[in-house]
PDB file of C-alpha atoms in Angstrom:
ATOM      1  CA  MET K   1       0.000   0.000   0.000  1.00 91.00           C
ATOM      2  CA  ILE K   2       1.435   3.358  -1.104  1.00 96.00           C
ATOM      3  CA  ALA K   3      -1.433   5.606  -0.014  1.00 98.00           C
ATOM      4  CA  ARG K   4      -4.968   5.714   1.339  1.00 97.00           C
ATOM      5  CA  PHE K   5      -8.073   7.411  -0.041  1.00 98.00           C
ATOM      6  CA  LYS K   6      -8.580  10.868   1.531  1.00 97.00           C
ATOM      7  CA  ASP K   7     -11.612  12.604  -0.049  1.00 97.00           C
ATOM      8  CA  LEU K   8     -13.219  13.847  -3.260  1.00 98.00           C
ATOM      9  CA  CYS K   9     -12.848  17.294  -4.827  1.00 98.00           C
ATOM     10  CA  LEU K  10     -15.312  18.885  -7.255  1.00 98.00           C
ATOM     11  CA  ASP K  11     -14.414  21.874  -9.445  1.00 98.00           C
ATOM     12  CA  ALA K  12     -17.045  24.615  -9.495  1.00 97.00           C
ATOM     13  CA  ALA K  13     -17.774  28.073 -10.852  1.00 97.00           C
ATOM     14  CA  ASP K  14     -19.793  28.809  -7.688  1.00 96.00           C
ATOM     15  CA  PRO K  15     -18.628  26.563  -4.812  1.00 96.00           C
ATOM     16  CA  LEU K  16     -21.159  27.907  -2.323  1.00 95.00           C
ATOM     17  CA  ALA K  17     -24.143  27.238  -4.585  1.00 96.00           C
ATOM     18  CA  LEU K  18     -22.890  23.879  -5.808  1.00 97.00           C
ATOM     19  CA  GLY K  19     -21.869  22.863  -2.289  1.00 97.00           C
ATOM     20  CA  GLY K  20     -25.357  23.776  -1.118  1.00 96.00           C
ATOM     21  CA  PHE K  21     -26.906  21.519  -3.750  1.00 98.00           C
ATOM     22  CA  TRP K  22     -24.758  18.528  -2.786  1.00 97.00           C
ATOM     23  CA  ALA K  23     -25.432  19.219   0.882  1.00 97.00           C
ATOM     24  CA  ARG K  24     -29.174  18.963   0.205  1.00 96.00           C
ATOM     25  CA  VAL K  25     -28.704  15.777  -1.805  1.00 95.00           C
ATOM     26  CA  LEU K  26     -26.412  14.107   0.759  1.00 96.00           C
ATOM     27  CA  HIS K  27     -28.121  15.477   3.905  1.00 95.00           C
ATOM     28  CA  ALA K  28     -24.898  17.218   4.780  1.00 96.00           C
ATOM     29  CA  ASP K  29     -23.506  20.385   6.308  1.00 96.00           C
ATOM     30  CA  VAL K  30     -21.539  22.931   4.283  1.00 95.00           C
ATOM     31  CA  ALA K  31     -18.329  24.304   5.776  1.00 93.00           C
ATOM     32  CA  ASP K  32     -16.893  27.533   4.362  1.00 89.00           C
ATOM     33  CA  ALA K  33     -13.145  27.083   3.858  1.00 83.00           C
ATOM     34  CA  GLY K  34     -12.665  30.867   3.936  1.00 79.00           C
ATOM     35  CA  ASP K  35     -10.895  31.034   0.574  1.00 82.00           C
ATOM     36  CA  GLY K  36     -13.875  30.689  -1.747  1.00 86.00           C
ATOM     37  CA  ASP K  37     -14.013  26.907  -1.428  1.00 94.00           C
ATOM     38  CA  THR K  38     -16.525  24.864   0.560  1.00 96.00           C
ATOM     39  CA  ARG K  39     -16.634  21.377   2.053  1.00 96.00           C
ATOM     40  CA  VAL K  40     -19.678  19.115   2.144  1.00 97.00           C
ATOM     41  CA  ASP K  41     -19.757  16.913   5.266  1.00 96.00           C
ATOM     42  CA  PRO K  42     -22.530  14.255   5.260  1.00 94.00           C
ATOM     43  CA  ARG K  43     -24.158  14.130   8.724  1.00 93.00           C
ATOM     44  CA  SER K  44     -24.346  10.328   8.686  1.00 88.00           C
ATOM     45  CA  ALA K  45     -20.732   9.886   7.514  1.00 86.00           C
ATOM     46  CA  ARG K  46     -18.859   6.997   9.055  1.00 89.00           C
ATOM     47  CA  SER K  47     -15.516   8.492   8.029  1.00 91.00           C
ATOM     48  CA  ALA K  48     -14.028  11.888   7.168  1.00 92.00           C
ATOM     49  CA  THR K  49     -13.183  10.401   3.772  1.00 96.00           C
ATOM     50  CA  GLU K  50     -16.857  10.862   2.795  1.00 96.00           C
ATOM     51  CA  SER K  51     -16.375  14.658   2.681  1.00 96.00           C
ATOM     52  CA  ILE K  52     -16.433  16.412  -0.698  1.00 97.00           C
ATOM     53  CA  TRP K  53     -14.433  19.604  -1.232  1.00 97.00           C
ATOM     54  CA  VAL K  54     -16.004  22.010  -3.748  1.00 97.00           C
ATOM     55  CA  ASN K  55     -13.231  24.152  -5.214  1.00 96.00           C
ATOM     56  CA  LYS K  56     -13.528  27.333  -7.251  1.00 95.00           C
ATOM     57  CA  VAL K  57     -11.899  27.205 -10.692  1.00 95.00           C
ATOM     58  CA  PRO K  58     -11.864  29.842 -13.462  1.00 94.00           C
ATOM     59  CA  GLU K  59     -12.434  27.503 -16.397  1.00 94.00           C
ATOM     60  CA  PRO K  60     -15.968  26.431 -17.406  1.00 93.00           C
ATOM     61  CA  ARG K  61     -17.083  22.845 -17.511  1.00 94.00           C
ATOM     62  CA  VAL K  62     -16.479  21.245 -20.922  1.00 93.00           C
ATOM     63  CA  GLY K  63     -16.468  17.699 -22.223  1.00 91.00           C
ATOM     64  CA  LYS K  64     -17.948  14.475 -20.941  1.00 91.00           C
ATOM     65  CA  THR K  65     -18.233  13.670 -17.234  1.00 94.00           C
ATOM     66  CA  ARG K  66     -15.576  10.955 -16.816  1.00 97.00           C
ATOM     67  CA  VAL K  67     -15.709  10.645 -13.015  1.00 98.00           C
ATOM     68  CA  HIS K  68     -19.039  10.524 -11.210  1.00 98.00           C
ATOM     69  CA  LEU K  69     -20.852   9.213  -8.154  1.00 98.00           C
ATOM     70  CA  ASP K  70     -23.630   6.633  -8.148  1.00 97.00           C
ATOM     71  CA  LEU K  71     -26.173   7.315  -5.403  1.00 97.00           C
ATOM     72  CA  ARG K  72     -28.573   4.998  -3.609  1.00 96.00           C
ATOM     73  CA  LEU K  73     -31.859   6.821  -3.057  1.00 95.00           C
ATOM     74  CA  ALA K  74     -33.909   6.814   0.120  1.00 93.00           C
ATOM     75  CA  ASP K  75     -37.047   6.555  -2.046  1.00 93.00           C
ATOM     76  CA  ALA K  76     -38.225   4.642  -5.085  1.00 92.00           C
ATOM     77  CA  GLU K  77     -37.800   7.635  -7.430  1.00 93.00           C
ATOM     78  CA  PRO K  78     -35.505  10.692  -7.606  1.00 95.00           C
ATOM     79  CA  ALA K  79     -38.187  13.314  -6.864  1.00 96.00           C
ATOM     80  CA  ALA K  80     -36.197  14.668  -3.900  1.00 96.00           C
ATOM     81  CA  LEU K  81     -33.138  15.159  -6.118  1.00 97.00           C
ATOM     82  CA  LEU K  82     -35.178  17.095  -8.668  1.00 97.00           C
ATOM     83  CA  ALA K  83     -36.638  19.245  -5.897  1.00 97.00           C
ATOM     84  CA  ALA K  84     -33.112  19.950  -4.649  1.00 96.00           C
ATOM     85  CA  GLY K  85     -32.109  21.305  -8.073  1.00 97.00           C
ATOM     86  CA  ALA K  86     -30.984  18.293 -10.117  1.00 98.00           C
ATOM     87  CA  ARG K  87     -31.946  17.929 -13.780  1.00 98.00           C
ATOM     88  CA  LEU K  88     -33.138  14.613 -15.195  1.00 97.00           C
ATOM     89  CA  VAL K  89     -30.996  13.590 -18.176  1.00 97.00           C
ATOM     90  CA  ALA K  90     -32.170  10.024 -18.811  1.00 94.00           C
ATOM     91  CA  GLU K  91     -34.096   7.133 -17.300  1.00 92.00           C
ATOM     92  CA  GLN K  92     -32.567   3.716 -17.882  1.00 86.00           C
ATOM     93  CA  GLY K  93     -34.692   0.571 -17.946  1.00 75.00           C
ATOM     94  CA  GLY K  94     -33.976  -3.125 -18.234  1.00 71.00           C
ATOM     95  CA  GLN K  95     -33.642  -5.472 -15.284  1.00 68.00           C
ATOM     96  CA  ALA K  96     -33.392  -2.484 -12.918  1.00 71.00           C
ATOM     97  CA  THR K  97     -34.418   1.142 -13.367  1.00 89.00           C
ATOM     98  CA  TRP K  98     -31.934   3.905 -12.644  1.00 94.00           C
ATOM     99  CA  TRP K  99     -31.602   7.560 -13.542  1.00 96.00           C
ATOM    100  CA  VAL K 100     -28.900   9.809 -14.985  1.00 96.00           C
ATOM    101  CA  LEU K 101     -29.082  13.320 -13.561  1.00 97.00           C
ATOM    102  CA  ALA K 102     -27.036  16.513 -13.681  1.00 98.00           C
ATOM    103  CA  ASP K 103     -26.213  18.867 -10.826  1.00 98.00           C
ATOM    104  CA  PRO K 104     -26.695  22.660 -11.274  1.00 98.00           C
ATOM    105  CA  GLU K 105     -23.315  23.003 -13.048  1.00 97.00           C
ATOM    106  CA  GLY K 106     -23.939  20.108 -15.418  1.00 97.00           C
ATOM    107  CA  ASN K 107     -21.927  17.378 -13.679  1.00 97.00           C
ATOM    108  CA  LEU K 108     -23.613  14.030 -14.307  1.00 97.00           C
ATOM    109  CA  PHE K 109     -24.332  11.426 -11.644  1.00 97.00           C
ATOM    110  CA  CYS K 110     -26.519   8.322 -11.399  1.00 97.00           C
ATOM    111  CA  ALA K 111     -29.223   7.413  -8.906  1.00 97.00           C
ATOM    112  CA  TYR K 112     -30.602   3.982  -8.034  1.00 95.00           C
ATOM    113  CA  PRO K 113     -33.892   3.237  -6.224  1.00 94.00           C
ATOM    114  CA  ALA K 114     -33.938   2.536  -2.505  1.00 93.00           C
ATOM    115  CA  GLN K 115     -33.042  -1.004  -1.588  1.00 90.00           C
ATOM    116  CA  GLU K 116     -33.760  -2.798   1.653  1.00 89.00           C
ATOM    117  CA  GLY K 117     -30.618  -3.075   3.750  1.00 85.00           C
ATOM    118  CA  SER K 118     -28.729  -0.515   1.653  1.00 87.00           C
ATOM    119  CA  ARG K 119     -27.740   2.858   3.089  1.00 89.00           C
ATOM    120  CA  PRO K 120     -28.912   5.949   1.126  1.00 92.00           C
ATOM    121  CA  GLY K 121     -26.135   8.111  -0.255  1.00 94.00           C
ATOM    122  CA  PRO K 122     -23.052   7.476  -2.404  1.00 95.00           C
ATOM    123  CA  LEU K 123     -22.884   3.869  -3.514  1.00 94.00           C
ATOM    124  CA  GLU K 124     -19.805   3.837  -5.723  1.00 96.00           C
ATOM    125  CA  LEU K 125     -17.315   6.071  -7.500  1.00 98.00           C
ATOM    126  CA  VAL K 126     -17.248   5.485 -11.266  1.00 98.00           C
ATOM    127  CA  VAL K 127     -14.387   6.378 -13.624  1.00 98.00           C
ATOM    128  CA  ALA K 128     -14.505   6.134 -17.421  1.00 98.00           C
ATOM    129  CA  SER K 129     -11.595   4.050 -18.662  1.00 98.00           C
ATOM    130  CA  ALA K 130      -9.989   2.713 -21.818  1.00 97.00           C
ATOM    131  CA  ASP K 131      -8.654  -0.326 -19.936  1.00 97.00           C
ATOM    132  CA  PRO K 132     -10.706  -0.966 -16.786  1.00 98.00           C
ATOM    133  CA  ALA K 133      -8.820  -4.094 -15.708  1.00 98.00           C
ATOM    134  CA  THR K 134      -5.434  -2.387 -15.793  1.00 98.00           C
ATOM    135  CA  GLN K 135      -6.759   0.710 -14.043  1.00 98.00           C
ATOM    136  CA  ALA K 136      -8.456  -1.243 -11.253  1.00 98.00           C
ATOM    137  CA  THR K 137      -5.384  -3.404 -10.743  1.00 98.00           C
ATOM    138  CA  TRP K 138      -3.156  -0.307 -10.571  1.00 98.00           C
ATOM    139  CA  TRP K 139      -5.301   1.492  -8.018  1.00 98.00           C
ATOM    140  CA  ALA K 140      -5.743  -1.674  -5.960  1.00 98.00           C
ATOM    141  CA  GLY K 141      -1.956  -1.854  -5.784  1.00 97.00           C
ATOM    142  CA  VAL K 142      -1.700   1.785  -4.715  1.00 97.00           C
ATOM    143  CA  LEU K 143      -4.438   1.698  -2.075  1.00 97.00           C
ATOM    144  CA  GLY K 144      -4.167  -1.887  -0.915  1.00 94.00           C
ATOM    145  CA  GLY K 145      -7.518  -3.141  -2.198  1.00 92.00           C
ATOM    146  CA  ALA K 146      -8.546  -6.103  -4.345  1.00 97.00           C
ATOM    147  CA  ALA K 147      -9.427  -5.826  -8.045  1.00 97.00           C
ATOM    148  CA  GLU K 148     -12.509  -7.617  -9.362  1.00 97.00           C
ATOM    149  CA  HIS K 149     -12.987  -7.899 -13.127  1.00 97.00           C
ATOM    150  CA  GLY K 150     -16.082  -8.157 -15.316  1.00 95.00           C
ATOM    151  CA  SER K 151     -16.599  -8.056 -19.080  1.00 93.00           C
ATOM    152  CA  THR K 152     -16.714  -4.259 -19.469  1.00 95.00           C
ATOM    153  CA  THR K 153     -16.047  -2.990 -15.937  1.00 97.00           C
ATOM    154  CA  SER K 154     -13.553  -3.650 -13.175  1.00 98.00           C
ATOM    155  CA  SER K 155     -13.822  -2.632  -9.539  1.00 98.00           C
ATOM    156  CA  VAL K 156     -11.612  -2.010  -6.550  1.00 98.00           C
ATOM    157  CA  LEU K 157     -12.933  -3.330  -3.229  1.00 97.00           C
ATOM    158  CA  GLY K 158     -11.503  -2.760   0.234  1.00 96.00           C
ATOM    159  CA  ALA K 159      -9.138   0.082  -0.698  1.00 97.00           C
ATOM    160  CA  ALA K 160      -7.630   1.820   2.314  1.00 97.00           C
ATOM    161  CA  GLY K 161      -9.838   4.716   3.385  1.00 97.00           C
ATOM    162  CA  PHE K 162     -12.339   4.253   0.558  1.00 97.00           C
ATOM    163  CA  PRO K 163     -15.755   4.875   2.162  1.00 96.00           C
ATOM    164  CA  TRP K 164     -18.187   3.405  -0.375  1.00 95.00           C
ATOM    165  CA  GLU K 165     -19.003  -0.056  -1.690  1.00 92.00           C
ATOM    166  CA  ARG K 166     -17.052  -0.026  -4.947  1.00 95.00           C
ATOM    167  CA  TRP K 167     -14.634   2.012  -7.000  1.00 98.00           C
ATOM    168  CA  VAL K 168     -15.683   1.162 -10.551  1.00 98.00           C
ATOM    169  CA  PHE K 169     -13.736   1.585 -13.797  1.00 98.00           C
ATOM    170  CA  ASP K 170     -16.127   1.491 -16.742  1.00 97.00           C
ATOM    171  CA  ARG K 171     -14.964   0.913 -20.331  1.00 97.00           C
ATOM    172  CA  VAL K 172     -15.670   3.750 -22.784  1.00 97.00           C
ATOM    173  CA  PRO K 173     -14.455   4.172 -26.388  1.00 95.00           C
ATOM    174  CA  GLU K 174     -13.464   7.835 -26.256  1.00 93.00           C
ATOM    175  CA  PRO K 175     -10.140   9.006 -24.759  1.00 92.00           C
ATOM    176  CA  LYS K 176      -9.751  11.539 -21.955  1.00 95.00           C
ATOM    177  CA  THR K 177      -9.237  15.013 -23.456  1.00 93.00           C
ATOM    178  CA  VAL K 178      -9.866  17.561 -20.666  1.00 95.00           C
ATOM    179  CA  LYS K 179      -9.254  17.883 -16.934  1.00 96.00           C
ATOM    180  CA  ASN K 180     -11.687  15.944 -14.764  1.00 97.00           C
ATOM    181  CA  ARG K 181     -14.097  18.153 -12.824  1.00 98.00           C
ATOM    182  CA  LEU K 182     -14.276  15.544 -10.066  1.00 98.00           C
ATOM    183  CA  HIS K 183     -11.072  14.038  -8.674  1.00 98.00           C
ATOM    184  CA  TRP K 184      -9.897  12.232  -5.564  1.00 98.00           C
ATOM    185  CA  ASP K 185      -7.167  12.962  -3.036  1.00 98.00           C
ATOM    186  CA  VAL K 186      -4.929  10.415  -1.358  1.00 98.00           C
ATOM    187  CA  GLU K 187      -2.773  10.514   1.762  1.00 97.00           C
ATOM    188  CA  LEU K 188       0.686   9.029   1.274  1.00 97.00           C
ATOM    189  CA  THR K 189       2.347   6.515   3.568  1.00 96.00           C
ATOM    190  CA  ASP K 190       5.732   8.148   2.815  1.00 96.00           C
ATOM    191  CA  PRO K 191       6.616  11.853   3.130  1.00 94.00           C
ATOM    192  CA  GLU K 192       6.963  12.203  -0.658  1.00 96.00           C
ATOM    193  CA  PRO K 193       5.269  10.575  -3.694  1.00 97.00           C
ATOM    194  CA  GLY K 194       8.341   8.808  -5.058  1.00 97.00           C
ATOM    195  CA  ALA K 195       6.740   5.368  -4.709  1.00 97.00           C
ATOM    196  CA  LEU K 196       3.689   6.547  -6.663  1.00 97.00           C
ATOM    197  CA  VAL K 197       5.841   7.832  -9.497  1.00 98.00           C
ATOM    198  CA  SER K 198       7.835   4.586  -9.512  1.00 98.00           C
ATOM    199  CA  ALA K 199       4.549   2.678  -9.734  1.00 97.00           C
ATOM    200  CA  GLY K 200       3.518   4.574 -12.869  1.00 98.00           C
ATOM    201  CA  ALA K 201       1.956   7.880 -11.767  1.00 98.00           C
ATOM    202  CA  THR K 202       2.981  11.098 -13.527  1.00 98.00           C
ATOM    203  CA  LEU K 203       3.972  14.116 -11.424  1.00 98.00           C
ATOM    204  CA  LEU K 204       2.142  17.205 -12.702  1.00 97.00           C
ATOM    205  CA  ALA K 205       2.908  19.788 -10.005  1.00 95.00           C
ATOM    206  CA  GLU K 206       4.961  20.133  -6.826  1.00 95.00           C
ATOM    207  CA  PRO K 207       3.677  21.756  -3.621  1.00 91.00           C
ATOM    208  CA  SER K 208       3.732  25.545  -3.789  1.00 86.00           C
ATOM    209  CA  ALA K 209       3.374  28.531  -1.499  1.00 78.00           C
ATOM    210  CA  ARG K 210      -0.404  28.167  -1.859  1.00 76.00           C
ATOM    211  CA  SER K 211      -0.630  24.371  -1.661  1.00 78.00           C
ATOM    212  CA  ARG K 212       0.858  21.612   0.425  1.00 88.00           C
ATOM    213  CA  TRP K 213       0.159  18.743  -1.943  1.00 94.00           C
ATOM    214  CA  TRP K 214       1.469  17.168  -5.107  1.00 97.00           C
ATOM    215  CA  VAL K 215      -0.695  16.915  -8.229  1.00 97.00           C
ATOM    216  CA  LEU K 216      -0.285  13.660 -10.137  1.00 98.00           C
ATOM    217  CA  ALA K 217      -2.014  11.659 -12.849  1.00 98.00           C
ATOM    218  CA  ASP K 218      -2.687   7.930 -12.930  1.00 98.00           C
ATOM    219  CA  PRO K 219      -1.741   5.783 -15.971  1.00 98.00           C
ATOM    220  CA  GLU K 220      -4.813   6.976 -17.918  1.00 98.00           C
ATOM    221  CA  GLY K 221      -4.273  10.650 -17.069  1.00 98.00           C
ATOM    222  CA  ASN K 222      -6.831  11.053 -14.259  1.00 98.00           C
ATOM    223  CA  GLU K 223      -5.626  13.861 -12.015  1.00 98.00           C
ATOM    224  CA  PHE K 224      -5.393  13.325  -8.266  1.00 98.00           C
ATOM    225  CA  CYS K 225      -3.709  15.086  -5.351  1.00 97.00           C
ATOM    226  CA  ALA K 226      -1.351  13.444  -2.861  1.00 98.00           C
ATOM    227  CA  PHE K 227      -0.795  14.715   0.665  1.00 96.00           C
ATOM    228  CA  ALA K 228       2.074  13.885   3.012  1.00 95.00           C
ATOM    229  CA  PRO K 229       0.989  11.731   5.972  1.00 93.00           C
ATOM    230  CA  ARG K 230      -0.443  13.581   8.942  1.00 84.00           C
ATOM    231  CA  PRO K 231       1.885  13.814  11.944  1.00 77.00           C
ATOM    232  CA  THR K 232       1.241  11.222  14.645  1.00 70.00           C
ATOM    233  CA  GLY K 233       1.738  11.645  18.350  1.00 60.00           C
TER     234      GLY K 233
END
């Protein structure tokens, strides 16, 4: 294990408004970071790793949503999400009905009906991928989880710090072309990310006067931030 999952970060034109939407959806509190950013803290969270930072960025959202959350609803239909400000994009049928929705800034996410014994809220993190098996195996190696492979998707289960059921890599035909609006942070086991780079990550940016983290990309170019381990004792 090189690192552990720390949290999610969502780019936004208006962090306060977008944070407020996700707080309504996730029954969460919004914390003002004091620098234009906000943090969404679900009230029923079992771990701090369920928090979502909503960060202000100057660039508009463009391109396909390549990283998104799947939610388990508390109800049979997503009426509460629509009332909170979500937009219905599509309803999917088949063996099980589920919905594709967009938040107020156009970020897509999926919602599944309530299920007995399943906790409402985020169910899994989904990442579009050219090679799901390789991606899942790589991240399982980084975070200490186990990779499980299907025909078109692969998943990571039991990753250190990961708070939801599955981390899913879903095969898509189109390549990644723009920065992801949703990314994850990790906390390193070592003081620096040398082991991550040796494992195949690409270093994009060093810590600066305004940041205390490294920005890296995984083998398919998904950006993520790495933080030095918190002091103990």
